[in-house]
Coordinates of C-alpha atoms and ligand atoms in Angstrom, one line a residue:
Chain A
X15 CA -2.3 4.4 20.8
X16 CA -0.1 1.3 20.1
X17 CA -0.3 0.8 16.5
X18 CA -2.1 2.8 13.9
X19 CA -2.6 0.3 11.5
X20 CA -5.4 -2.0 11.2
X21 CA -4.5 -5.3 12.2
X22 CA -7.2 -7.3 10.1
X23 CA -6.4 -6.0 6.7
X24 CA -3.1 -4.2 6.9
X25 CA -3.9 -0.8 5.4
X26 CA -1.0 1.9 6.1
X27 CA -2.7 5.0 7.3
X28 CA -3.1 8.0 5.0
X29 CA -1.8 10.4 7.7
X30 CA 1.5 8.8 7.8
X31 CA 3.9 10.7 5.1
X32 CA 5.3 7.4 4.1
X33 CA 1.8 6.2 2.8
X34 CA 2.4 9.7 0.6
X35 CA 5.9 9.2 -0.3
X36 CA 5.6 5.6 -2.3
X37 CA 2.3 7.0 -4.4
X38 CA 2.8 6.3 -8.3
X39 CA 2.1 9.0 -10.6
X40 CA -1.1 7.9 -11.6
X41 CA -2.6 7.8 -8.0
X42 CA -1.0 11.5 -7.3
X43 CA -3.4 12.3 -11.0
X44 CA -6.6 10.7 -9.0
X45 CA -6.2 12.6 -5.7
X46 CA -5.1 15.6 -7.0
X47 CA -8.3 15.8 -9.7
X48 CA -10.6 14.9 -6.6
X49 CA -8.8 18.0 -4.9
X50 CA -9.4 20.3 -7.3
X51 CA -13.0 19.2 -7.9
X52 CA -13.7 19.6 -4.1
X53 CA -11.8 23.5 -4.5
X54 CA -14.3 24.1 -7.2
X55 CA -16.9 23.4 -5.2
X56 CA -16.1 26.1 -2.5
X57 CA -15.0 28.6 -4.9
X58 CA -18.0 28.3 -7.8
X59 CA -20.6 29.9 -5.3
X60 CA -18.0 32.7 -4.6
X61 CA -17.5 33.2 -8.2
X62 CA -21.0 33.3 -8.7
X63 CA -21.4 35.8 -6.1
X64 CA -18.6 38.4 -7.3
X65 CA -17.5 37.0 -10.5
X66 CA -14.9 40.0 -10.3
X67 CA -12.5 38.4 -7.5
X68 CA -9.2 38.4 -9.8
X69 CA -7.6 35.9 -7.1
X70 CA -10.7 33.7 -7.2
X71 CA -11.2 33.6 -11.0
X72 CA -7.4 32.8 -12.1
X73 CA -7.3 30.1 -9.3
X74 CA -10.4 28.8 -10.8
X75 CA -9.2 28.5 -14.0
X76 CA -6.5 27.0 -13.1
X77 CA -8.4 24.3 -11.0
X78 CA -10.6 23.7 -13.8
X79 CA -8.0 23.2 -16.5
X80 CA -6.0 20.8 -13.9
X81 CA -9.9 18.6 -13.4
X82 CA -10.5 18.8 -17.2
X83 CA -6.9 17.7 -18.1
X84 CA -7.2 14.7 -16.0
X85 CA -10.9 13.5 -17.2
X86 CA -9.4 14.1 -20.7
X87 CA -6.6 11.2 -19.8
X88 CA -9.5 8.8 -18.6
X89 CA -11.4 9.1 -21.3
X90 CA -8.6 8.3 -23.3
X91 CA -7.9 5.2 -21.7
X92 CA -11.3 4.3 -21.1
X93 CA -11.6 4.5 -25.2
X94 CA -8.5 2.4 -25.8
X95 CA -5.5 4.9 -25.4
X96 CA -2.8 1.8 -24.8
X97 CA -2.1 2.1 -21.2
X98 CA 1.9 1.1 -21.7
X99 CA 1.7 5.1 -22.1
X100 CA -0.3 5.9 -19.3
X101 CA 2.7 7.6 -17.4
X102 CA 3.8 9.7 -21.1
X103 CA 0.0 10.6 -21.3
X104 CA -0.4 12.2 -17.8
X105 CA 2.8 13.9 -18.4
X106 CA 1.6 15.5 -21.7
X107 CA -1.2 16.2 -20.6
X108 CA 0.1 18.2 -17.6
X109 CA 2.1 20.2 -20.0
X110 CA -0.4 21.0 -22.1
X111 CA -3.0 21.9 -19.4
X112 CA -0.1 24.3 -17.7
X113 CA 0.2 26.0 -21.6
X114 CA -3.5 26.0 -21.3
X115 CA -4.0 28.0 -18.5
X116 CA -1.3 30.6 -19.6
X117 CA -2.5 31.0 -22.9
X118 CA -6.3 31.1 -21.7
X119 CA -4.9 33.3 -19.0
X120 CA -3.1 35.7 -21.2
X121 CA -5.1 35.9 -24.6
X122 CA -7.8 37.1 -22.2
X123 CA -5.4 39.6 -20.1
X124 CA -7.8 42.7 -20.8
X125 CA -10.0 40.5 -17.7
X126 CA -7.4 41.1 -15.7
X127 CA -7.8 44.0 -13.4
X128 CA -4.2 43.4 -11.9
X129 CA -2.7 43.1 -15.1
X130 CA -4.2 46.5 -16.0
Chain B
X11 CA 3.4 6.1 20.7
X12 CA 5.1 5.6 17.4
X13 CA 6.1 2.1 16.7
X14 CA 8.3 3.2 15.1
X15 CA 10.6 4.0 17.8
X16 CA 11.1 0.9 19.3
X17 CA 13.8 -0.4 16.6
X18 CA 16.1 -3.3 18.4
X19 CA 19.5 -3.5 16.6
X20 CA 20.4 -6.9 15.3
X21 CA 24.1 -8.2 15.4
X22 CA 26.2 -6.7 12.4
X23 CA 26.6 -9.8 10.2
X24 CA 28.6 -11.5 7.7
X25 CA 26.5 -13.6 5.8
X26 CA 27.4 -12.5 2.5
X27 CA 29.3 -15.0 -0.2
X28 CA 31.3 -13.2 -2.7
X29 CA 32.3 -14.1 -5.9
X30 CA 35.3 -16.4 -6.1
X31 CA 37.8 -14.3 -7.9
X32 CA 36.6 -10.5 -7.8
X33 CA 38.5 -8.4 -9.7
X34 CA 40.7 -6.0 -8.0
X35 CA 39.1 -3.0 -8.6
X36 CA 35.7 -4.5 -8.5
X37 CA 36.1 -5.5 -5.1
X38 CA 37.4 -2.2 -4.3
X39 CA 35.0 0.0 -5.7
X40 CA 32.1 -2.3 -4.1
X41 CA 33.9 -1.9 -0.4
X42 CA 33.5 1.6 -0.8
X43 CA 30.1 1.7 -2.1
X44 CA 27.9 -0.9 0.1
X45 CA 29.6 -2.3 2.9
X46 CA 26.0 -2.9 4.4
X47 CA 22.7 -1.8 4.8
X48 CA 20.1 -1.8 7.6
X49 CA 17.3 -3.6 7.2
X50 CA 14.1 -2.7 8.9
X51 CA 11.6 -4.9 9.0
X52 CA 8.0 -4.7 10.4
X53 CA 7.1 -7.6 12.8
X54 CA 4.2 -8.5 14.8
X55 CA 0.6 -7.4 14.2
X56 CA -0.9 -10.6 14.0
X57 CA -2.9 -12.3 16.0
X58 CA -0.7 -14.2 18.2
X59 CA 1.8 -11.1 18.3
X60 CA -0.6 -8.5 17.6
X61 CA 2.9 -5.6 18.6
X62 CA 3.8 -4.3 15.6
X63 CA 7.0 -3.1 15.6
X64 CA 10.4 -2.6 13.7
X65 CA 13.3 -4.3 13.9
X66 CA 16.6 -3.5 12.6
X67 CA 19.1 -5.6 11.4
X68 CA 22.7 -4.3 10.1
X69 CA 23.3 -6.8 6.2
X70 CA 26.2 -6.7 4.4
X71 CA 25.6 -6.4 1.0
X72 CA 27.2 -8.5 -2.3
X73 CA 26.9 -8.2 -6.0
X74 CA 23.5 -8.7 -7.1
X75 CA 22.3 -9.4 -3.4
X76 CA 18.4 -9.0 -3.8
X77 CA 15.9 -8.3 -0.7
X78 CA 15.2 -12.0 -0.3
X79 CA 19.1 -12.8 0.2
X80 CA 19.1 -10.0 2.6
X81 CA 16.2 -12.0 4.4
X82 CA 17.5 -15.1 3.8
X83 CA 20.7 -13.8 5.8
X84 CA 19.3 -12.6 8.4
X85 CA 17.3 -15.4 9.4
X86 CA 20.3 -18.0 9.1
X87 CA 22.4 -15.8 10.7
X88 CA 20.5 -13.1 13.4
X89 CA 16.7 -13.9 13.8
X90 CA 15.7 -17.7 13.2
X91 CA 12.1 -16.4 14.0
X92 CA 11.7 -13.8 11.1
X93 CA 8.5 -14.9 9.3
X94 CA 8.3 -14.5 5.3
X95 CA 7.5 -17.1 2.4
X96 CA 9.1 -17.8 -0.7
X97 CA 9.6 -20.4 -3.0
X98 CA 10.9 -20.3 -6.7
X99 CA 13.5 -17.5 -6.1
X100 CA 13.5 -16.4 -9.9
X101 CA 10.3 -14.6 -9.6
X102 CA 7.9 -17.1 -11.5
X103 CA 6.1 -18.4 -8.3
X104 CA 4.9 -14.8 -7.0
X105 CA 5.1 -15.8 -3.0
X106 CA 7.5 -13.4 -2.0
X107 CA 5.7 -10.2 -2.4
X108 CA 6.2 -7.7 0.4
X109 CA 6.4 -4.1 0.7
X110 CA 9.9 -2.9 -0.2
X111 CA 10.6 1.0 1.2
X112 CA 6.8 1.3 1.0
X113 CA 5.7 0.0 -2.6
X114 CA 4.7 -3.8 -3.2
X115 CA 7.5 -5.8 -4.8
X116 CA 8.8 -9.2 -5.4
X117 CA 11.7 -9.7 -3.1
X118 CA 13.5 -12.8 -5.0
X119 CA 13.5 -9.7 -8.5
X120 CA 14.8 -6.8 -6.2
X121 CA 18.0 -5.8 -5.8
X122 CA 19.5 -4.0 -3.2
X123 CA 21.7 -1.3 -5.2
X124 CA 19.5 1.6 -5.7
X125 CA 16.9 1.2 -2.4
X126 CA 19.1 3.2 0.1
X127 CA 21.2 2.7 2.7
X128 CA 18.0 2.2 5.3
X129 CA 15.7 -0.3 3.4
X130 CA 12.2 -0.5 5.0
X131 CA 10.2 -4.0 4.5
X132 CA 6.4 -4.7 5.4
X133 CA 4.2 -7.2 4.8
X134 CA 1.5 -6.5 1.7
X135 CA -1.3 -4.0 2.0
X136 CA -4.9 -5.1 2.1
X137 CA -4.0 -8.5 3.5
X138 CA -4.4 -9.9 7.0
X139 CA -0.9 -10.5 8.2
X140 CA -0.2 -14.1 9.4
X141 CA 3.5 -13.4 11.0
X142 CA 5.4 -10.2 10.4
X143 CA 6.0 -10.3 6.4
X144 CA 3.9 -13.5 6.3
X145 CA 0.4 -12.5 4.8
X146 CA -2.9 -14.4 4.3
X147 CA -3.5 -15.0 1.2
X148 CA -7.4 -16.3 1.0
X149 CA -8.8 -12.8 0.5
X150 CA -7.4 -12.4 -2.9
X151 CA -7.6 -16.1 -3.8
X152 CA -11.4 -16.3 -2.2
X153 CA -12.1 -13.2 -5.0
X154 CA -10.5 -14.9 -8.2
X155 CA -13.2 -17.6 -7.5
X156 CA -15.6 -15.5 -6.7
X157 CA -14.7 -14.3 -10.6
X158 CA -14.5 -17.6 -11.3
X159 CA -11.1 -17.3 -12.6
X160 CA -10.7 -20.6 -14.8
X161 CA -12.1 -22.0 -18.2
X162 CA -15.7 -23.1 -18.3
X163 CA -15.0 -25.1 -21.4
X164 CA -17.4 -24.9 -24.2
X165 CA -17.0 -28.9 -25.2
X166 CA -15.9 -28.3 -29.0
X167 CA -12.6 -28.8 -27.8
X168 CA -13.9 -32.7 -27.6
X169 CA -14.3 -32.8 -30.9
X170 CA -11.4 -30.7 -32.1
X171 CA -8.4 -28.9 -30.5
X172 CA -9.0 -25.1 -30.1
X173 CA -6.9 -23.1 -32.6
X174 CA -6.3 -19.6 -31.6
X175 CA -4.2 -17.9 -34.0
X176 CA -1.2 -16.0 -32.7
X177 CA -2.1 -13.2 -34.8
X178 CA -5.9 -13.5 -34.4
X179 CA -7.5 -10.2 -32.8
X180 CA -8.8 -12.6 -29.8
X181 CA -5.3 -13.6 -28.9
X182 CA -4.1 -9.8 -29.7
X183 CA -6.7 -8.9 -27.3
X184 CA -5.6 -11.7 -24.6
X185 CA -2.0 -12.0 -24.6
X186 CA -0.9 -8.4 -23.0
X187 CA -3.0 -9.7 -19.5
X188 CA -1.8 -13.4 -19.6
X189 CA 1.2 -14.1 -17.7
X190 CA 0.0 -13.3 -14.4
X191 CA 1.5 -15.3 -11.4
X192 CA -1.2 -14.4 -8.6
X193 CA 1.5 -12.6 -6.8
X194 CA -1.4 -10.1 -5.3
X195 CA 1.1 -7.0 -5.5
X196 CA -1.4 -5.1 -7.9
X197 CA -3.9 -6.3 -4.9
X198 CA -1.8 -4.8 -2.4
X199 CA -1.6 -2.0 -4.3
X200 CA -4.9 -1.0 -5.1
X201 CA -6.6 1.7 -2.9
X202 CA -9.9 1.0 -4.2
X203 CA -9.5 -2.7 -2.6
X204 CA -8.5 -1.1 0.8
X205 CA -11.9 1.4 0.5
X206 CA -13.8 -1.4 -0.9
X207 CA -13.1 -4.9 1.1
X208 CA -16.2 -7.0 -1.6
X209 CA -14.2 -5.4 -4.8
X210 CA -12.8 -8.0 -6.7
X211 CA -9.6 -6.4 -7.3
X212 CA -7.2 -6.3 -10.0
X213 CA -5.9 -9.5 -10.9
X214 CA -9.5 -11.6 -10.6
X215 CA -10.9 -9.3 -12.6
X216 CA -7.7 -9.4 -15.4
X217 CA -8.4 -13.2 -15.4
X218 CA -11.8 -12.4 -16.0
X219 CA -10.9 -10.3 -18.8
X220 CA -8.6 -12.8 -20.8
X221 CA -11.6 -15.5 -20.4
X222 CA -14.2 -13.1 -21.6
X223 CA -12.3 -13.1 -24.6
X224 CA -11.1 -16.4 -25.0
X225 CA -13.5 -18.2 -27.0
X226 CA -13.3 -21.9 -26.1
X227 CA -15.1 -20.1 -22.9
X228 CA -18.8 -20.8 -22.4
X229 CA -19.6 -18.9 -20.1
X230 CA -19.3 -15.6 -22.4
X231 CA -21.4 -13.0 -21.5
X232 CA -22.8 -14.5 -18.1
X233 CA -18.7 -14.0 -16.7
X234 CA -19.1 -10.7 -18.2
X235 CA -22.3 -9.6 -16.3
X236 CA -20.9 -11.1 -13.0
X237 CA -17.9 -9.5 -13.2
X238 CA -19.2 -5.7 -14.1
X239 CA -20.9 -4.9 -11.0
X240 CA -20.9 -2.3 -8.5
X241 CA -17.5 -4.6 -6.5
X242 CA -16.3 -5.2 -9.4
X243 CA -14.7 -3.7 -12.7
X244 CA -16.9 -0.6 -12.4
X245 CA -15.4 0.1 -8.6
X246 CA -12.3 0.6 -10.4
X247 CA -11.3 4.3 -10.6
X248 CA -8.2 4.4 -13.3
X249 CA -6.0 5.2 -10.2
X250 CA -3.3 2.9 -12.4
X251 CA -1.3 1.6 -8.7
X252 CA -1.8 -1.9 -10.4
X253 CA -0.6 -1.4 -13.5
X254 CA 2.5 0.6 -12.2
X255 CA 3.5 -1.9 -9.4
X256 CA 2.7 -5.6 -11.9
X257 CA 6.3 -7.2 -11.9
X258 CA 5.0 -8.7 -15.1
X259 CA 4.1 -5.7 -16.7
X260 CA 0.4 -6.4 -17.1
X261 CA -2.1 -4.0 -17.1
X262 CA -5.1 -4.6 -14.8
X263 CA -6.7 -1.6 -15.5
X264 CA -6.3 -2.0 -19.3
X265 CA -8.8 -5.1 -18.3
X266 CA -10.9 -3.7 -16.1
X267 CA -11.4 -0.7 -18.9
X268 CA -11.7 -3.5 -21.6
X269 CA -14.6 -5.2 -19.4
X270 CA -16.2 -2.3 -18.8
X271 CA -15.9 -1.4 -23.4
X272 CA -18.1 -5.1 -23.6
X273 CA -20.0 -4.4 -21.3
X274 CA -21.3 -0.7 -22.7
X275 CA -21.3 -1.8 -26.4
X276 CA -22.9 -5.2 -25.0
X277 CA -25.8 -2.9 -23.4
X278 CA -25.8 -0.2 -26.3
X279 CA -26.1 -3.3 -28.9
X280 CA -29.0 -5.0 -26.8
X281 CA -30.5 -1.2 -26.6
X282 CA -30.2 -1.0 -30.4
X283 CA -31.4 -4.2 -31.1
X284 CA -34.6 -3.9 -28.6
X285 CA -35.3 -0.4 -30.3
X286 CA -35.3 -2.1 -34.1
X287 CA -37.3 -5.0 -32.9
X288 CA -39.8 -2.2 -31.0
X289 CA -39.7 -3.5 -27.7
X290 CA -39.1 -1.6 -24.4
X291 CA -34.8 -2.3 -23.7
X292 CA -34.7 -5.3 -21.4
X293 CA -38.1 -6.6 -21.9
Ligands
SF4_325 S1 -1.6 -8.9 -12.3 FE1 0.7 -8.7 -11.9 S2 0.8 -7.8 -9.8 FE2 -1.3 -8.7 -10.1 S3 -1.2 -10.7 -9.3 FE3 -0.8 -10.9 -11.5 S4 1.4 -10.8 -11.7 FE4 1.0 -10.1 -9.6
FES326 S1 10.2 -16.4 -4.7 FE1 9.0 -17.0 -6.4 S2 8.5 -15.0 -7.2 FE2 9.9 -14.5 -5.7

């Protein structure tokens, strides 16, 4: 293999690390929300089948507060949240979705078997 | 094989003119700090050269030196066959775009203090490459026609001049998405155009956005229609790369999301409307 770029339309491979390294916040949001929705995906059935998986259940929540936090900032913007604050918006948001998860996590600690 | 390995070092050069009277210090502390940098720069992958490859050039740096001096210098002084364009050099003509250390940037607005001691330069993403930072334009030019990216004048403007108020909610509305130079960096940086090679892309549909609005346009809701369609604004997936990487500080998916507003309270207005007057929506 001689080059691994595509010589018609220049497009820098995603397995190359520097495709990963110049990625703006925004992007990192997008790929990141699409991760966790495909996680979901494999761990929901689990869940379903022994919703008592402690490991499985905080990951979960953690997953699904990450996904939800991010569809919050696009339907923000897609409503009119100016977009000059796109960058301050992802970054409250991932505050408040890690204050989330802690607080949903511990107000609910009783669930927890290995809190116990 | 890596292409990148194959990096041929260029001649250290001296191409640099400094101030005429530095201060003292100044000089000093600027002899310590960036003597020179090396410049890599992709080459090849076109047609007539399809080997891509790096080469690496050793620059000595100035005050205020930007990546186009840096290019400038070494084709004067090391390779005469290094291909790139430029024009104004005060970034208002947007032909110098390239790929600085991996993200889309205007050469001719970027200095070199800050990018490294290694700086890595490509040609833009998502467009065919003509000669190593040289790209092909047409794609993203094809696409602002294909949004028909100019004013379909209504003819009142025959009878009187246009006034559009500076504080009018219409020119509110337009004035954040105006200046655009067609530089295609948002282009370049837009993933959705490298999935996606019929999706209009961020600038057309920006353009398309400020003449949706602009109401000496006839075209009106017919622009809005042909721009809100499965390769266009509703492709776009709020990833924001345009609206970080726009030198002019535009916001493409602002646009794109304002398009996509009309569009739904177009539909839900028609739906309303069609309801009221008892007829099936869109009959
Ligand atoms: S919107 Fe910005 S990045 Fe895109 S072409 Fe216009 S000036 Fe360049
Ligand atoms: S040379 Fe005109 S914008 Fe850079």
């Amino acid at each position: 293999m001689t080059s691994v770029k595509d010589p018609v339309t220049n497009k820098p491979p995603v397995w190359k690390i520097s495709a990963w390294r110049s990625m703006y916040p925004g992007m990192w949001s997008w790929v990141l929300q699409r991760l966790s929705a495909l996680a979901l995906i494999v761990l929901f059935p689990i869940h379903v089948m022994n919703p008592y998986i402690d490991s499985v259940r905080i990951t979960m929540l953690l997953l699904v507060v990450w996904h939800a936090m991010h569809g919050i900032k696009v339907i923000l913007t897609d409503f009119g949240f100016p977009d000059r604050h796109q960058r301050k918006l992802l970054w409250v948001l991932c505050v408040v979705g890690v204050a989330a998860f802690f607080w949903l996590a511990f107000m609910h600690k009783e669930y927890w078997r290995f809190m116990a | 094989m890596n292409e990148e390995a194959q990096i041929t070092e260029g001649t250290p050069e001296t191409g640099t003119q400094e101030e005429s009277v530095p201060k003292k210090e100044e000089q000093e502390e600027k002899a310590e700090k960036r003597p020179a940098v090396r410049v890599r720069i992709r080459r090849g992958g076109a047609a007539g050269d399809p080997e891509e490859r790096f080469d690496a050039f050793q620059v000595e740096t100035g005050p205020r030196m930007t990546v186009l001096d840096a290019l400038v210098a070494v084709q004067s002084a090391q390779e005469p066959t290094l291909s790139f364009r430029y024009s104004c050099r005060v970034g208002m003509c947007g032909t110098c775009a390239l790929k600085v250390n991996g993200r889309p940037a205007w050469a001719c607005r970027t200095r070199l203090e800050g990018l490294g001691d290694e700086i890595t330069l490509e040609p833009l993403t998502n467009f065919p490459v003509l000669s190593d930072l040289a790209v092909d334009m047409s794609p993203f030019f094809e696409k602002m026609k294909r949004a028909r990216g100019w004013l379909e004048p209504t003819g009142a403007a025959e009878k009187a001049p246009a006034l559009i108020a500076p504080n009018s909610r219409e020119r509110k509305r337009i004035e954040p998405h105006i200046e655009c130079i067609t530089c295609g960096i948002c282009y370049a940086s837009c993933s959705i155009v490298g999935h996606d090679s019929d999706y209009l892309g961020p600038a057309a549909l920006n353009r398309a956005y400020t003449l949706v609005n602009d109401s000496r346009d006839a075209l009106g809701p017919e622009r809005l229609l042909e721009v809100c369609t499965e390769d266009g604004a509703w492709r776009c997936h709020s990833q924001y790369n345009c609206t970080e990487s726009c030198p002019k500080g535009i916001s493409p998916t602002g646009a794109i999301k304002g398009l996509k507003r009309r569009a739904v309270s177009g539909g839900v207005r028609r739906f309303a409307a069609s309801i009221f007057r008892g007829r099936a929506p869109g009959a």
